[in-house]
Amino acid sequence: MLGRFKIDSCGTGGWHAGGPADPRSVMVAAKNGVTLEHVARQVCEDDFERFDLLLAMDQKNHSDLIDLGAPREKIKLFRSFDPTLADVVAEGAMHKLDVPDPYYGGHDGFDRVYDMVWRASEGLLARYAS
């Protein structure tokens, strides 16, 4: 099924461009059977054409994508696909869908973010895999 999707990751800012994933992310991913060999990069205009969907981790990144010229209809908050948050989406409480940035916190923050991303990924695949 994954062959049907082109998945990439990038940031709206270029602070870490060219660098590897945070070691804590790599550790949490490995603990969950995922290999991260990602090199950070900044989103570019070509991405707006290459991808059908642009997933923002929080409202700030959502706004940044709009400011960078991404088509609004392609931008979604990633956690809006989490089936356990359907009530939050229905009530329009989008601020509750932000994925917190674990960068400045401890290791447990990376575990929590992994769980959030996993649930949203399952919902995303359920919606688009059929």
PDB file of C-alpha atoms in Angstrom:
ATOM      1  CA  MET A   1       0.000   0.000   0.000  1.00  0.00           C
ATOM      2  CA  LEU A   2       2.829   2.436   0.760  1.00  0.00           C
ATOM      3  CA  GLY A   3       3.841   2.387  -2.905  1.00  0.00           C
ATOM      4  CA  ARG A   4       0.687   4.379  -3.607  1.00  0.00           C
ATOM      5  CA  PHE A   5       1.926   7.294  -1.502  1.00  0.00           C
ATOM      6  CA  LYS A   6       4.843   9.713  -1.767  1.00  0.00           C
ATOM      7  CA  ILE A   7       5.647  10.787   1.783  1.00  0.00           C
ATOM      8  CA  ASP A   8       8.173  13.445   2.746  1.00  0.00           C
ATOM      9  CA  SER A   9       8.881  15.616   5.746  1.00  0.00           C
ATOM     10  CA  CYS A  10      10.080  19.195   5.911  1.00  0.00           C
ATOM     11  CA  GLY A  11       9.818  22.284   8.059  1.00  0.00           C
ATOM     12  CA  THR A  12       8.481  25.740   7.364  1.00  0.00           C
ATOM     13  CA  GLY A  13      11.735  27.185   8.696  1.00  0.00           C
ATOM     14  CA  GLY A  14      15.248  26.230   7.673  1.00  0.00           C
ATOM     15  CA  TRP A  15      16.874  26.154  11.118  1.00  0.00           C
ATOM     16  CA  HIS A  16      17.897  22.495  10.996  1.00  0.00           C
ATOM     17  CA  ALA A  17      18.122  22.045   7.205  1.00  0.00           C
ATOM     18  CA  GLY A  18      20.793  19.530   6.236  1.00  0.00           C
ATOM     19  CA  GLY A  19      20.939  17.997   9.696  1.00  0.00           C
ATOM     20  CA  PRO A  20      19.794  14.578  10.876  1.00  0.00           C
ATOM     21  CA  ALA A  21      16.658  13.881  12.869  1.00  0.00           C
ATOM     22  CA  ASP A  22      16.880  14.650  16.587  1.00  0.00           C
ATOM     23  CA  PRO A  23      18.517  11.663  18.344  1.00  0.00           C
ATOM     24  CA  ARG A  24      15.505  11.398  20.652  1.00  0.00           C
ATOM     25  CA  SER A  25      13.223  11.045  17.623  1.00  0.00           C
ATOM     26  CA  VAL A  26      15.509   8.374  16.195  1.00  0.00           C
ATOM     27  CA  MET A  27      15.452   6.507  19.523  1.00  0.00           C
ATOM     28  CA  VAL A  28      11.651   6.591  19.867  1.00  0.00           C
ATOM     29  CA  ALA A  29      11.212   5.567  16.236  1.00  0.00           C
ATOM     30  CA  ALA A  30      13.627   2.638  16.627  1.00  0.00           C
ATOM     31  CA  LYS A  31      11.841   1.531  19.790  1.00  0.00           C
ATOM     32  CA  ASN A  32       8.675   1.345  17.674  1.00  0.00           C
ATOM     33  CA  GLY A  33      10.263  -0.474  14.727  1.00  0.00           C
ATOM     34  CA  VAL A  34      10.727   2.582  12.501  1.00  0.00           C
ATOM     35  CA  THR A  35      14.048   3.556  10.919  1.00  0.00           C
ATOM     36  CA  LEU A  36      14.675   7.305  10.635  1.00  0.00           C
ATOM     37  CA  GLU A  37      17.408   8.295   8.200  1.00  0.00           C
ATOM     38  CA  HIS A  38      15.830  11.657   7.493  1.00  0.00           C
ATOM     39  CA  VAL A  39      17.803  14.778   6.607  1.00  0.00           C
ATOM     40  CA  ALA A  40      15.965  17.966   7.557  1.00  0.00           C
ATOM     41  CA  ARG A  41      14.946  20.340   4.805  1.00  0.00           C
ATOM     42  CA  GLN A  42      12.769  23.404   4.386  1.00  0.00           C
ATOM     43  CA  VAL A  43       9.521  23.290   2.425  1.00  0.00           C
ATOM     44  CA  CYS A  44       9.781  24.783  -1.064  1.00  0.00           C
ATOM     45  CA  GLU A  45       7.338  25.900  -3.760  1.00  0.00           C
ATOM     46  CA  ASP A  46       7.867  22.666  -5.702  1.00  0.00           C
ATOM     47  CA  ASP A  47       6.312  20.803  -2.761  1.00  0.00           C
ATOM     48  CA  PHE A  48       3.056  22.665  -3.320  1.00  0.00           C
ATOM     49  CA  GLU A  49       2.842  21.094  -6.782  1.00  0.00           C
ATOM     50  CA  ARG A  50       4.338  17.655  -6.029  1.00  0.00           C
ATOM     51  CA  PHE A  51       2.042  16.790  -3.132  1.00  0.00           C
ATOM     52  CA  ASP A  52      -1.742  16.490  -2.983  1.00  0.00           C
ATOM     53  CA  LEU A  53      -1.775  17.038   0.764  1.00  0.00           C
ATOM     54  CA  LEU A  54       0.358  19.232   3.032  1.00  0.00           C
ATOM     55  CA  LEU A  55       0.116  18.238   6.689  1.00  0.00           C
ATOM     56  CA  ALA A  56       0.833  20.891   9.297  1.00  0.00           C
ATOM     57  CA  MET A  57       1.713  19.845  12.829  1.00  0.00           C
ATOM     58  CA  ASP A  58       0.188  22.946  14.385  1.00  0.00           C
ATOM     59  CA  GLN A  59      -1.666  26.148  13.585  1.00  0.00           C
ATOM     60  CA  LYS A  60       1.549  28.168  13.314  1.00  0.00           C
ATOM     61  CA  ASN A  61       2.897  25.868  10.599  1.00  0.00           C
ATOM     62  CA  HIS A  62      -0.520  25.911   8.927  1.00  0.00           C
ATOM     63  CA  SER A  63      -0.350  29.726   8.768  1.00  0.00           C
ATOM     64  CA  ASP A  64       3.278  29.639   7.636  1.00  0.00           C
ATOM     65  CA  LEU A  65       2.371  27.344   4.731  1.00  0.00           C
ATOM     66  CA  ILE A  66      -0.342  29.773   3.645  1.00  0.00           C
ATOM     67  CA  ASP A  67       2.115  32.680   3.909  1.00  0.00           C
ATOM     68  CA  LEU A  68       4.595  30.718   1.767  1.00  0.00           C
ATOM     69  CA  GLY A  69       1.966  30.376  -0.963  1.00  0.00           C
ATOM     70  CA  ALA A  70       0.688  26.837  -0.457  1.00  0.00           C
ATOM     71  CA  PRO A  71      -2.849  26.267  -1.746  1.00  0.00           C
ATOM     72  CA  ARG A  72      -5.191  26.401   1.258  1.00  0.00           C
ATOM     73  CA  GLU A  73      -7.202  23.413   0.061  1.00  0.00           C
ATOM     74  CA  LYS A  74      -4.104  21.196   0.294  1.00  0.00           C
ATOM     75  CA  ILE A  75      -3.224  22.132   3.893  1.00  0.00           C
ATOM     76  CA  LYS A  76      -4.637  20.123   6.787  1.00  0.00           C
ATOM     77  CA  LEU A  77      -3.731  19.855  10.441  1.00  0.00           C
ATOM     78  CA  PHE A  78      -2.223  16.387  10.810  1.00  0.00           C
ATOM     79  CA  ARG A  79      -4.178  15.487  13.937  1.00  0.00           C
ATOM     80  CA  SER A  80      -7.459  16.276  12.196  1.00  0.00           C
ATOM     81  CA  PHE A  81      -7.134  12.707  10.852  1.00  0.00           C
ATOM     82  CA  ASP A  82      -6.985  11.187  14.360  1.00  0.00           C
ATOM     83  CA  PRO A  83     -10.297   9.306  14.684  1.00  0.00           C
ATOM     84  CA  THR A  84     -10.293   9.795  18.462  1.00  0.00           C
ATOM     85  CA  LEU A  85     -10.469  13.579  17.909  1.00  0.00           C
ATOM     86  CA  ALA A  86     -13.489  13.650  15.594  1.00  0.00           C
ATOM     87  CA  ASP A  87     -15.471  15.626  18.184  1.00  0.00           C
ATOM     88  CA  VAL A  88     -12.726  18.275  18.377  1.00  0.00           C
ATOM     89  CA  VAL A  89     -12.766  18.623  14.580  1.00  0.00           C
ATOM     90  CA  ALA A  90     -16.577  18.783  14.536  1.00  0.00           C
ATOM     91  CA  GLU A  91     -16.667  21.587  17.093  1.00  0.00           C
ATOM     92  CA  GLY A  92     -13.968  23.521  15.216  1.00  0.00           C
ATOM     93  CA  ALA A  93     -11.573  23.638  18.180  1.00  0.00           C
ATOM     94  CA  MET A  94      -8.561  23.448  15.894  1.00  0.00           C
ATOM     95  CA  HIS A  95      -6.130  24.732  18.542  1.00  0.00           C
ATOM     96  CA  LYS A  96      -6.664  21.407  20.324  1.00  0.00           C
ATOM     97  CA  LEU A  97      -5.198  19.600  17.317  1.00  0.00           C
ATOM     98  CA  ASP A  98      -1.694  21.065  17.610  1.00  0.00           C
ATOM     99  CA  VAL A  99       1.127  18.535  17.936  1.00  0.00           C
ATOM    100  CA  PRO A 100       3.411  19.920  20.650  1.00  0.00           C
ATOM    101  CA  ASP A 101       7.058  20.430  19.723  1.00  0.00           C
ATOM    102  CA  PRO A 102       9.024  18.034  21.958  1.00  0.00           C
ATOM    103  CA  TYR A 103      12.393  19.555  21.013  1.00  0.00           C
ATOM    104  CA  TYR A 104      12.941  21.523  24.229  1.00  0.00           C
ATOM    105  CA  GLY A 105      11.433  18.923  26.565  1.00  0.00           C
ATOM    106  CA  GLY A 106      12.434  15.525  27.836  1.00  0.00           C
ATOM    107  CA  HIS A 107      12.355  12.087  26.244  1.00  0.00           C
ATOM    108  CA  ASP A 108       8.753  11.427  27.296  1.00  0.00           C
ATOM    109  CA  GLY A 109       7.563  14.263  25.054  1.00  0.00           C
ATOM    110  CA  PHE A 110       8.892  12.384  22.027  1.00  0.00           C
ATOM    111  CA  ASP A 111       6.946   9.279  23.071  1.00  0.00           C
ATOM    112  CA  ARG A 112       3.746  11.316  23.391  1.00  0.00           C
ATOM    113  CA  VAL A 113       4.265  12.937  19.997  1.00  0.00           C
ATOM    114  CA  TYR A 114       4.951   9.537  18.423  1.00  0.00           C
ATOM    115  CA  ASP A 115       1.629   8.257  19.772  1.00  0.00           C
ATOM    116  CA  MET A 116      -0.210  11.325  18.426  1.00  0.00           C
ATOM    117  CA  VAL A 117       1.392  10.980  15.010  1.00  0.00           C
ATOM    118  CA  TRP A 118       0.699   7.239  14.910  1.00  0.00           C
ATOM    119  CA  ARG A 119      -3.023   7.699  15.579  1.00  0.00           C
ATOM    120  CA  ALA A 120      -3.287  10.486  13.006  1.00  0.00           C
ATOM    121  CA  SER A 121      -1.394   8.343  10.473  1.00  0.00           C
ATOM    122  CA  GLU A 122      -3.818   5.468  10.951  1.00  0.00           C
ATOM    123  CA  GLY A 123      -6.751   7.806  10.351  1.00  0.00           C
ATOM    124  CA  LEU A 124      -5.057   9.334   7.317  1.00  0.00           C
ATOM    125  CA  LEU A 125      -4.435   5.922   5.766  1.00  0.00           C
ATOM    126  CA  ALA A 126      -7.987   4.805   6.532  1.00  0.00           C
ATOM    127  CA  ARG A 127      -9.296   7.830   4.655  1.00  0.00           C
ATOM    128  CA  TYR A 128      -7.032   7.750   1.605  1.00  0.00           C
ATOM    129  CA  ALA A 129      -6.041   4.091   1.191  1.00  0.00           C
ATOM    130  CA  SER A 130      -9.375   2.971  -0.210  1.00  0.00           C
TER     131      SER A 130
END
